[in-house]
């Protein structure tokens, strides 16, 4: 079949697939519902939540996780479109990195050296390492499905970005349960848990995002 | 990919196409074809790959552009979008061909000109005929009727006694199946 003939069949087909922006919106809505359900069934919000709302450290955890979520989402959307400006989107990841980095510096300055260890280790490290990846499973599947409606030309990176968005969403929920509010704890254990989900996304990407 | 002022008209055609203008879309695909063909041939010869595969890759690229045109936004420059899809499809197809390098040589030998036809064009033609032929049943018949016979949706609907809506659904599914055939083809 000559290309000029083949084009006729393409031109006659008017069906356009769902746009990536809408697909991501649906995926995030579904992912958030699944994540919230898993979170509420398995963990739940910490009992002293009203008291700690007035502290600095507890609300700041959400500032970091939501900034990471927003930057990750922008990156995933850029990677979903051929020719998308992923480099510019990736640079925005500096925002959550600077937020947690700055908080770490301040924490080290205001907390006595003897307290560094206990605050770093905290009391929920293993819960954190397992809960964030488990809560992230639903959102990760949903976002990978949304990416399939796009056309990611770098599937491993696109998969990693899906992992980042899912993990940041999961971390936002988990932060409402966890009683370790020190940036020392967050920078260590949250980062490890999130990195795990990003790695899973990067491994899945080339397998499920081919087009 | 060398792109100039023509990108503006491509973007206009694509905008019209996404709003349902079939003629503008046909113009766009017709305009993209020689550009994709030239770039694919150049890339293949630079990489020492058989240039005879070019037409096949061009068709797979056009199919990818078609099925993924939902990822282009009016605010995006269309040239880099097309170039990114072409590059992805070229690399993907070379990787698949890498796994069947010996077969590729045989096919090239098979395709030596026995007529006045352009051997490169001829090879591309043969491979796509094979893939489209593997499209099952009604879907394949509809894709072939529209491309080879130039039938319109209405003609096809009358021929197969289907509603026009059902023909459109089958055509779209057929093209998606064809993309799947390209992806799963190892040899």
Coordinates of C-alpha atoms in Angstrom, one line a residue:
Chain A
X1 CA 0.0 0.0 0.0
X2 CA 1.4 3.4 -0.9
X3 CA 1.7 6.0 1.7
X4 CA -0.6 8.3 -0.2
X5 CA -3.2 5.6 -0.1
X6 CA -2.6 4.8 3.5
X7 CA -3.2 8.5 4.4
X8 CA -6.8 8.3 3.2
X9 CA -7.6 5.8 6.0
X10 CA -6.0 8.1 8.5
X11 CA -7.9 11.2 7.3
X12 CA -11.2 9.3 7.4
X13 CA -10.8 8.5 11.0
X14 CA -12.0 11.3 13.1
X15 CA -11.9 9.7 16.5
X16 CA -9.5 11.5 18.8
X17 CA -8.3 9.9 22.0
X18 CA -8.8 11.5 25.4
X19 CA -6.4 14.5 26.0
X20 CA -3.6 13.9 28.5
X21 CA -4.7 16.8 30.7
X22 CA -8.2 15.3 31.1
X23 CA -6.8 11.8 31.5
X24 CA -4.5 13.0 34.3
X25 CA -7.4 14.8 36.0
X26 CA -9.4 11.6 36.0
X27 CA -6.4 9.5 37.2
X28 CA -5.7 11.8 40.0
X29 CA -9.3 11.9 41.2
X30 CA -9.4 8.1 41.1
X31 CA -5.9 7.7 42.6
X32 CA -6.7 10.1 45.4
X33 CA -9.9 8.2 46.3
X34 CA -8.0 4.9 46.4
X35 CA -5.2 6.4 48.4
X36 CA -7.6 8.0 50.9
X37 CA -9.4 4.7 51.4
X38 CA -6.2 2.8 52.0
X39 CA -5.0 5.5 54.3
X40 CA -8.1 5.7 56.4
X41 CA -8.5 1.9 56.7
X42 CA -4.9 1.2 57.5
X43 CA -3.6 4.2 59.4
X44 CA -6.0 7.2 59.9
X45 CA -5.2 10.7 61.0
X46 CA -3.2 11.1 64.2
X47 CA -5.4 11.8 67.2
X48 CA -3.7 15.1 68.2
X49 CA -4.1 16.6 64.8
X50 CA -6.0 19.7 66.0
X51 CA -3.3 20.5 68.6
X52 CA -0.4 20.2 66.2
X53 CA -2.0 22.3 63.5
X54 CA -0.6 25.3 65.3
X55 CA 2.9 24.1 65.3
X56 CA 5.4 24.9 62.5
X57 CA 6.7 21.5 61.7
X58 CA 3.5 19.6 61.2
X59 CA 1.9 21.9 58.5
X60 CA 5.3 22.3 56.9
X61 CA 5.3 18.6 56.0
X62 CA 2.3 19.3 53.7
X63 CA 4.0 22.3 52.2
X64 CA 6.9 20.1 51.1
X65 CA 4.8 17.1 49.9
X66 CA 2.3 19.3 48.0
X67 CA 5.1 21.3 46.3
X68 CA 6.6 17.9 45.3
X69 CA 3.3 16.7 44.0
X70 CA 2.8 19.9 41.9
X71 CA 6.3 19.8 40.4
X72 CA 6.0 16.1 39.7
X73 CA 2.7 16.5 38.1
X74 CA 4.0 19.2 35.8
X75 CA 6.9 17.0 34.9
X76 CA 4.7 14.0 34.2
X77 CA 2.5 16.1 31.9
X78 CA 5.5 17.4 30.0
X79 CA 6.8 13.8 29.6
X80 CA 3.4 12.7 28.3
X81 CA 3.6 14.9 25.2
X82 CA 6.2 14.4 22.5
X83 CA 8.4 17.5 22.3
X84 CA 7.2 18.6 25.8
X85 CA 9.6 20.8 27.7
X86 CA 10.5 18.2 30.4
X87 CA 13.8 20.0 31.2
X88 CA 12.0 23.2 32.3
X89 CA 9.5 21.1 34.3
X90 CA 12.3 19.1 35.9
X91 CA 14.0 22.3 37.1
X92 CA 10.9 23.1 39.2
X93 CA 11.7 20.0 41.3
X94 CA 14.2 22.4 42.9
X95 CA 11.4 24.1 44.7
X96 CA 10.5 21.1 47.0
X97 CA 14.2 20.3 47.3
X98 CA 15.0 23.8 48.5
X99 CA 12.1 23.8 50.9
X100 CA 13.2 20.6 52.6
X101 CA 16.8 21.6 52.4
X102 CA 16.2 25.0 54.0
X103 CA 14.1 23.4 56.7
X104 CA 16.9 20.9 57.5
X105 CA 19.4 23.8 57.9
X106 CA 17.0 25.6 60.3
X107 CA 16.2 22.4 62.2
X108 CA 19.9 21.7 62.7
X109 CA 20.4 25.3 63.9
X110 CA 17.6 25.3 66.5
X111 CA 17.7 21.8 67.8
X112 CA 20.5 20.7 70.2
X113 CA 23.0 18.3 68.7
X114 CA 22.0 15.6 71.2
X115 CA 18.4 15.6 69.8
X116 CA 19.5 15.2 66.2
X117 CA 19.8 11.4 66.4
X118 CA 16.4 10.8 68.1
X119 CA 14.6 13.2 65.7
X120 CA 16.3 11.5 62.6
X121 CA 15.3 8.0 63.7
X122 CA 11.9 9.0 65.0
X123 CA 9.4 6.3 66.0
X124 CA 7.8 5.5 62.7
X125 CA 10.6 4.9 60.2
X126 CA 9.5 1.4 59.2
X127 CA 5.8 2.4 59.0
X128 CA 6.8 5.4 56.8
X129 CA 8.9 3.2 54.5
X130 CA 6.0 0.7 54.0
X131 CA 3.0 3.0 54.2
X132 CA 4.0 5.5 51.5
X133 CA 4.7 2.9 48.9
X134 CA 1.5 0.9 49.8
X135 CA -0.7 4.1 49.6
X136 CA 1.0 5.0 46.3
X137 CA 0.1 1.8 44.5
X138 CA -3.4 2.9 43.5
X139 CA -2.4 6.4 42.3
X140 CA 0.7 4.9 40.5
X141 CA -1.5 2.5 38.5
X142 CA -4.0 5.3 37.7
X143 CA -1.3 7.8 36.5
X144 CA 0.5 5.1 34.4
X145 CA -2.9 4.5 32.7
X146 CA -3.2 8.3 32.1
X147 CA 0.3 8.3 30.6
X148 CA -0.8 5.6 28.2
X149 CA -3.3 8.0 26.7
X150 CA -0.3 10.3 26.0
X151 CA 2.7 9.5 23.9
X152 CA 5.8 9.5 26.2
X153 CA 9.0 9.4 24.2
X154 CA 11.1 8.6 27.3
X155 CA 9.1 5.8 28.9
X156 CA 11.5 5.2 31.9
X157 CA 11.5 8.8 32.8
X158 CA 7.8 9.1 32.3
X159 CA 7.3 6.0 34.6
X160 CA 9.6 7.6 37.2
X161 CA 7.6 10.8 37.1
X162 CA 4.4 8.8 37.6
X163 CA 6.0 7.2 40.6
X164 CA 7.0 10.7 41.9
X165 CA 3.4 12.0 41.6
X166 CA 1.9 8.9 43.2
X167 CA 4.5 8.9 46.1
X168 CA 4.0 12.6 46.8
X169 CA 0.3 12.1 46.9
X170 CA 0.8 9.1 49.3
X171 CA 3.2 11.1 51.4
X172 CA 0.7 13.9 51.8
X173 CA -1.8 11.4 53.3
X174 CA 0.8 9.7 55.4
X175 CA 2.0 13.0 56.8
X176 CA -1.4 13.4 58.5
X177 CA -0.8 10.1 60.4
X178 CA 2.9 10.3 61.2
X179 CA 3.9 11.9 64.6
X180 CA 7.5 12.5 63.5
X181 CA 7.4 16.1 62.2
X182 CA 11.1 16.9 62.2
X183 CA 12.6 17.9 58.8
X184 CA 15.4 15.5 59.8
X185 CA 12.9 12.6 59.7
X186 CA 11.0 13.8 56.7
X187 CA 14.1 14.4 54.6
X188 CA 15.4 10.9 55.4
X189 CA 12.5 8.5 55.5
X190 CA 10.0 10.2 53.3
X191 CA 12.7 10.6 50.6
X192 CA 13.7 6.9 50.8
X193 CA 10.1 5.8 50.5
X194 CA 9.4 8.2 47.6
X195 CA 12.6 7.0 45.9
X196 CA 11.4 3.5 46.1
X197 CA 8.2 4.3 44.3
X198 CA 10.0 6.4 41.7
X199 CA 12.3 3.4 41.0
X200 CA 9.3 1.1 40.6
X201 CA 7.8 3.6 38.2
X202 CA 11.0 3.8 36.2
X203 CA 11.1 0.0 35.9
X204 CA 7.4 -0.2 34.8
X205 CA 7.6 2.7 32.4
X206 CA 9.4 0.9 29.5
X207 CA 7.1 -2.2 29.9
X208 CA 3.7 -0.5 30.0
X209 CA 4.2 2.8 28.2
X210 CA 5.2 1.6 24.7
X211 CA 3.2 3.0 21.8
Chain B
X1 CA 14.2 18.3 11.3
X2 CA 14.4 21.4 9.1
X3 CA 11.3 23.4 9.8
X4 CA 10.4 26.9 8.8
X5 CA 7.3 29.0 8.1
X6 CA 5.5 25.9 6.9
X7 CA 5.0 25.0 10.6
X8 CA 2.4 27.7 10.9
X9 CA 0.3 26.2 8.1
X10 CA 0.8 22.7 9.6
X11 CA -0.5 24.0 12.9
X12 CA -3.5 25.6 11.2
X13 CA -4.3 22.4 9.4
X14 CA -4.0 20.4 12.6
X15 CA -6.2 22.8 14.5
X16 CA -8.8 22.5 11.7
X17 CA -8.3 18.7 11.7
X18 CA -9.0 18.4 15.4
X19 CA -12.2 20.3 14.9
X20 CA -13.2 17.7 12.3
X21 CA -12.0 19.2 9.0
X22 CA -11.1 16.0 7.1
X23 CA -9.7 17.9 4.0
X24 CA -7.3 20.0 6.1
X25 CA -6.2 16.9 7.8
X26 CA -5.5 15.1 4.5
X27 CA -3.5 18.2 3.4
X28 CA -1.5 18.1 6.6
X29 CA -0.6 14.4 6.3
X30 CA 0.2 14.8 2.6
X31 CA 2.5 17.7 3.4
X32 CA 4.2 15.8 6.3
X33 CA 4.9 12.7 4.2
X34 CA 7.8 14.0 2.0
X35 CA 9.4 15.7 5.0
X36 CA 9.2 12.5 7.1
X37 CA 10.4 10.5 4.1
X38 CA 13.5 12.6 3.5
X39 CA 14.4 12.7 7.2
X40 CA 13.9 8.9 7.7
X41 CA 16.0 8.1 4.6
X42 CA 18.8 10.4 5.7
X43 CA 18.8 9.0 9.2
X44 CA 18.8 5.4 8.0
X45 CA 21.7 6.0 5.6
X46 CA 23.7 7.8 8.3
X47 CA 23.2 4.8 10.6
X48 CA 24.1 2.3 7.9
X49 CA 20.6 0.8 8.1
X50 CA 18.8 -0.3 4.9
X51 CA 17.1 2.7 3.3
X52 CA 14.5 0.3 1.9
X53 CA 12.9 0.3 5.3
X54 CA 12.2 4.0 5.2
X55 CA 8.7 3.9 3.7
X56 CA 7.5 1.4 6.3
X57 CA 8.9 3.6 9.1
X58 CA 7.2 6.7 7.5
X59 CA 3.9 4.9 7.5
X60 CA 4.3 3.8 11.1
X61 CA 5.2 7.4 12.0
X62 CA 2.2 8.8 10.2
X63 CA 0.0 6.3 12.1
X64 CA 1.6 7.3 15.4
X65 CA 1.0 11.0 14.6
X66 CA -2.6 10.2 13.8
X67 CA -3.4 8.1 16.8
X68 CA -1.6 10.5 19.2
X69 CA -2.7 13.8 17.8
X70 CA -4.6 14.3 21.1
X71 CA -1.2 15.1 22.6
X72 CA -0.7 18.2 20.5
X73 CA -2.1 21.5 21.8
X74 CA -2.7 24.6 19.7
X75 CA -0.3 26.5 21.9
X76 CA 2.5 24.0 21.2
X77 CA 4.9 24.4 18.3
X78 CA 4.0 21.5 15.9
X79 CA 7.5 21.0 14.4
X80 CA 9.1 19.7 17.6
X81 CA 6.1 17.6 18.3
X82 CA 6.3 15.9 14.9
X83 CA 10.0 15.6 15.2
X84 CA 9.8 13.9 18.6
X85 CA 7.3 11.3 17.3
X86 CA 9.4 10.7 14.2
X87 CA 12.5 10.2 16.3
X88 CA 10.8 7.9 18.7
X89 CA 9.4 5.7 16.0
X90 CA 12.7 5.6 14.1
X91 CA 14.6 4.4 17.1
X92 CA 11.8 2.0 18.2
X93 CA 11.7 0.5 14.7
X94 CA 15.5 0.2 14.5
X95 CA 15.6 -1.6 17.8
X96 CA 13.0 -4.1 16.6
X97 CA 14.9 -4.5 13.4
X98 CA 18.1 -5.1 15.3
X99 CA 16.5 -8.2 16.7
X100 CA 15.8 -9.5 13.2
X101 CA 18.9 -8.2 11.4
X102 CA 19.4 -11.4 9.4
X103 CA 15.8 -11.5 8.3
X104 CA 16.1 -7.9 7.2
X105 CA 19.0 -8.8 4.8
X106 CA 16.9 -11.6 3.3
X107 CA 14.0 -9.3 2.8
X108 CA 16.2 -6.8 1.1
X109 CA 17.5 -9.5 -1.2
X110 CA 13.9 -10.6 -2.0
X111 CA 13.0 -7.0 -2.8
X112 CA 15.6 -6.6 -5.5
X113 CA 13.9 -4.9 -8.4
X114 CA 12.3 -7.2 -10.9
X115 CA 10.3 -4.5 -12.5
X116 CA 10.7 -0.8 -13.2
X117 CA 9.4 0.0 -9.7
X118 CA 11.4 2.0 -7.2
X119 CA 12.9 -0.8 -5.0
X120 CA 12.7 1.3 -1.9
X121 CA 9.1 2.2 -2.5
X122 CA 8.4 -1.4 -3.4
X123 CA 9.8 -2.8 -0.2
X124 CA 7.8 -0.4 2.0
X125 CA 4.7 -1.3 0.0
X126 CA 5.1 -5.0 0.4
X127 CA 5.7 -4.9 4.2
X128 CA 2.6 -2.7 4.8
X129 CA 0.5 -4.8 2.6
X130 CA 1.5 -7.7 4.8
X131 CA 0.6 -5.9 8.0
X132 CA -2.7 -4.5 6.7
X133 CA -3.5 -8.0 5.4
X134 CA -3.1 -9.4 8.9
X135 CA -5.8 -7.0 10.2
X136 CA -8.6 -9.3 11.1
X137 CA -12.1 -9.3 9.5
X138 CA -14.3 -6.3 9.1
X139 CA -11.7 -3.8 10.5
X140 CA -9.1 -4.8 8.0
X141 CA -11.6 -4.8 5.2
X142 CA -12.7 -1.3 6.1
X143 CA -9.1 0.1 6.3
X144 CA -8.3 -1.5 3.0
X145 CA -11.4 -0.3 1.3
X146 CA -10.8 3.3 2.3
X147 CA -7.1 3.3 1.5
X148 CA -6.8 1.2 -1.6
X149 CA -10.2 1.9 -3.2
X150 CA -10.5 5.5 -1.9
X151 CA -14.0 4.6 -0.6
X152 CA -15.7 7.1 1.7
X153 CA -17.3 6.3 5.0
X154 CA -20.7 6.3 3.3
X155 CA -19.6 4.0 0.5
X156 CA -18.1 1.5 3.1
X157 CA -21.3 1.7 5.2
X158 CA -23.4 0.8 2.1
X159 CA -21.0 -1.9 1.0
X160 CA -20.9 -3.7 4.4
X161 CA -24.5 -2.8 5.4
X162 CA -23.3 -1.1 8.5
X163 CA -24.2 2.3 10.0
X164 CA -21.7 5.1 9.3
X165 CA -21.1 5.3 13.1
X166 CA -20.2 1.6 13.2
X167 CA -17.9 2.1 10.2
X168 CA -16.1 4.9 12.0
X169 CA -15.7 2.8 15.2
X170 CA -14.3 -0.1 13.2
X171 CA -11.9 2.1 11.2
X172 CA -10.5 3.6 14.4
X173 CA -10.2 0.2 16.1
X174 CA -8.6 -1.1 12.9
X175 CA -5.9 1.6 12.9
X176 CA -5.2 1.0 16.6
X177 CA -4.8 -2.7 15.9
X178 CA -2.4 -1.9 13.0
X179 CA -0.3 0.1 15.4
X180 CA -0.3 -2.9 17.7
X181 CA 0.8 -5.1 14.9
X182 CA 3.7 -2.8 14.2
X183 CA 4.7 -2.9 17.9
X184 CA 4.5 -6.6 18.2
X185 CA 6.3 -7.4 15.0
X186 CA 9.7 -8.8 15.7
X187 CA 10.4 -10.4 12.4

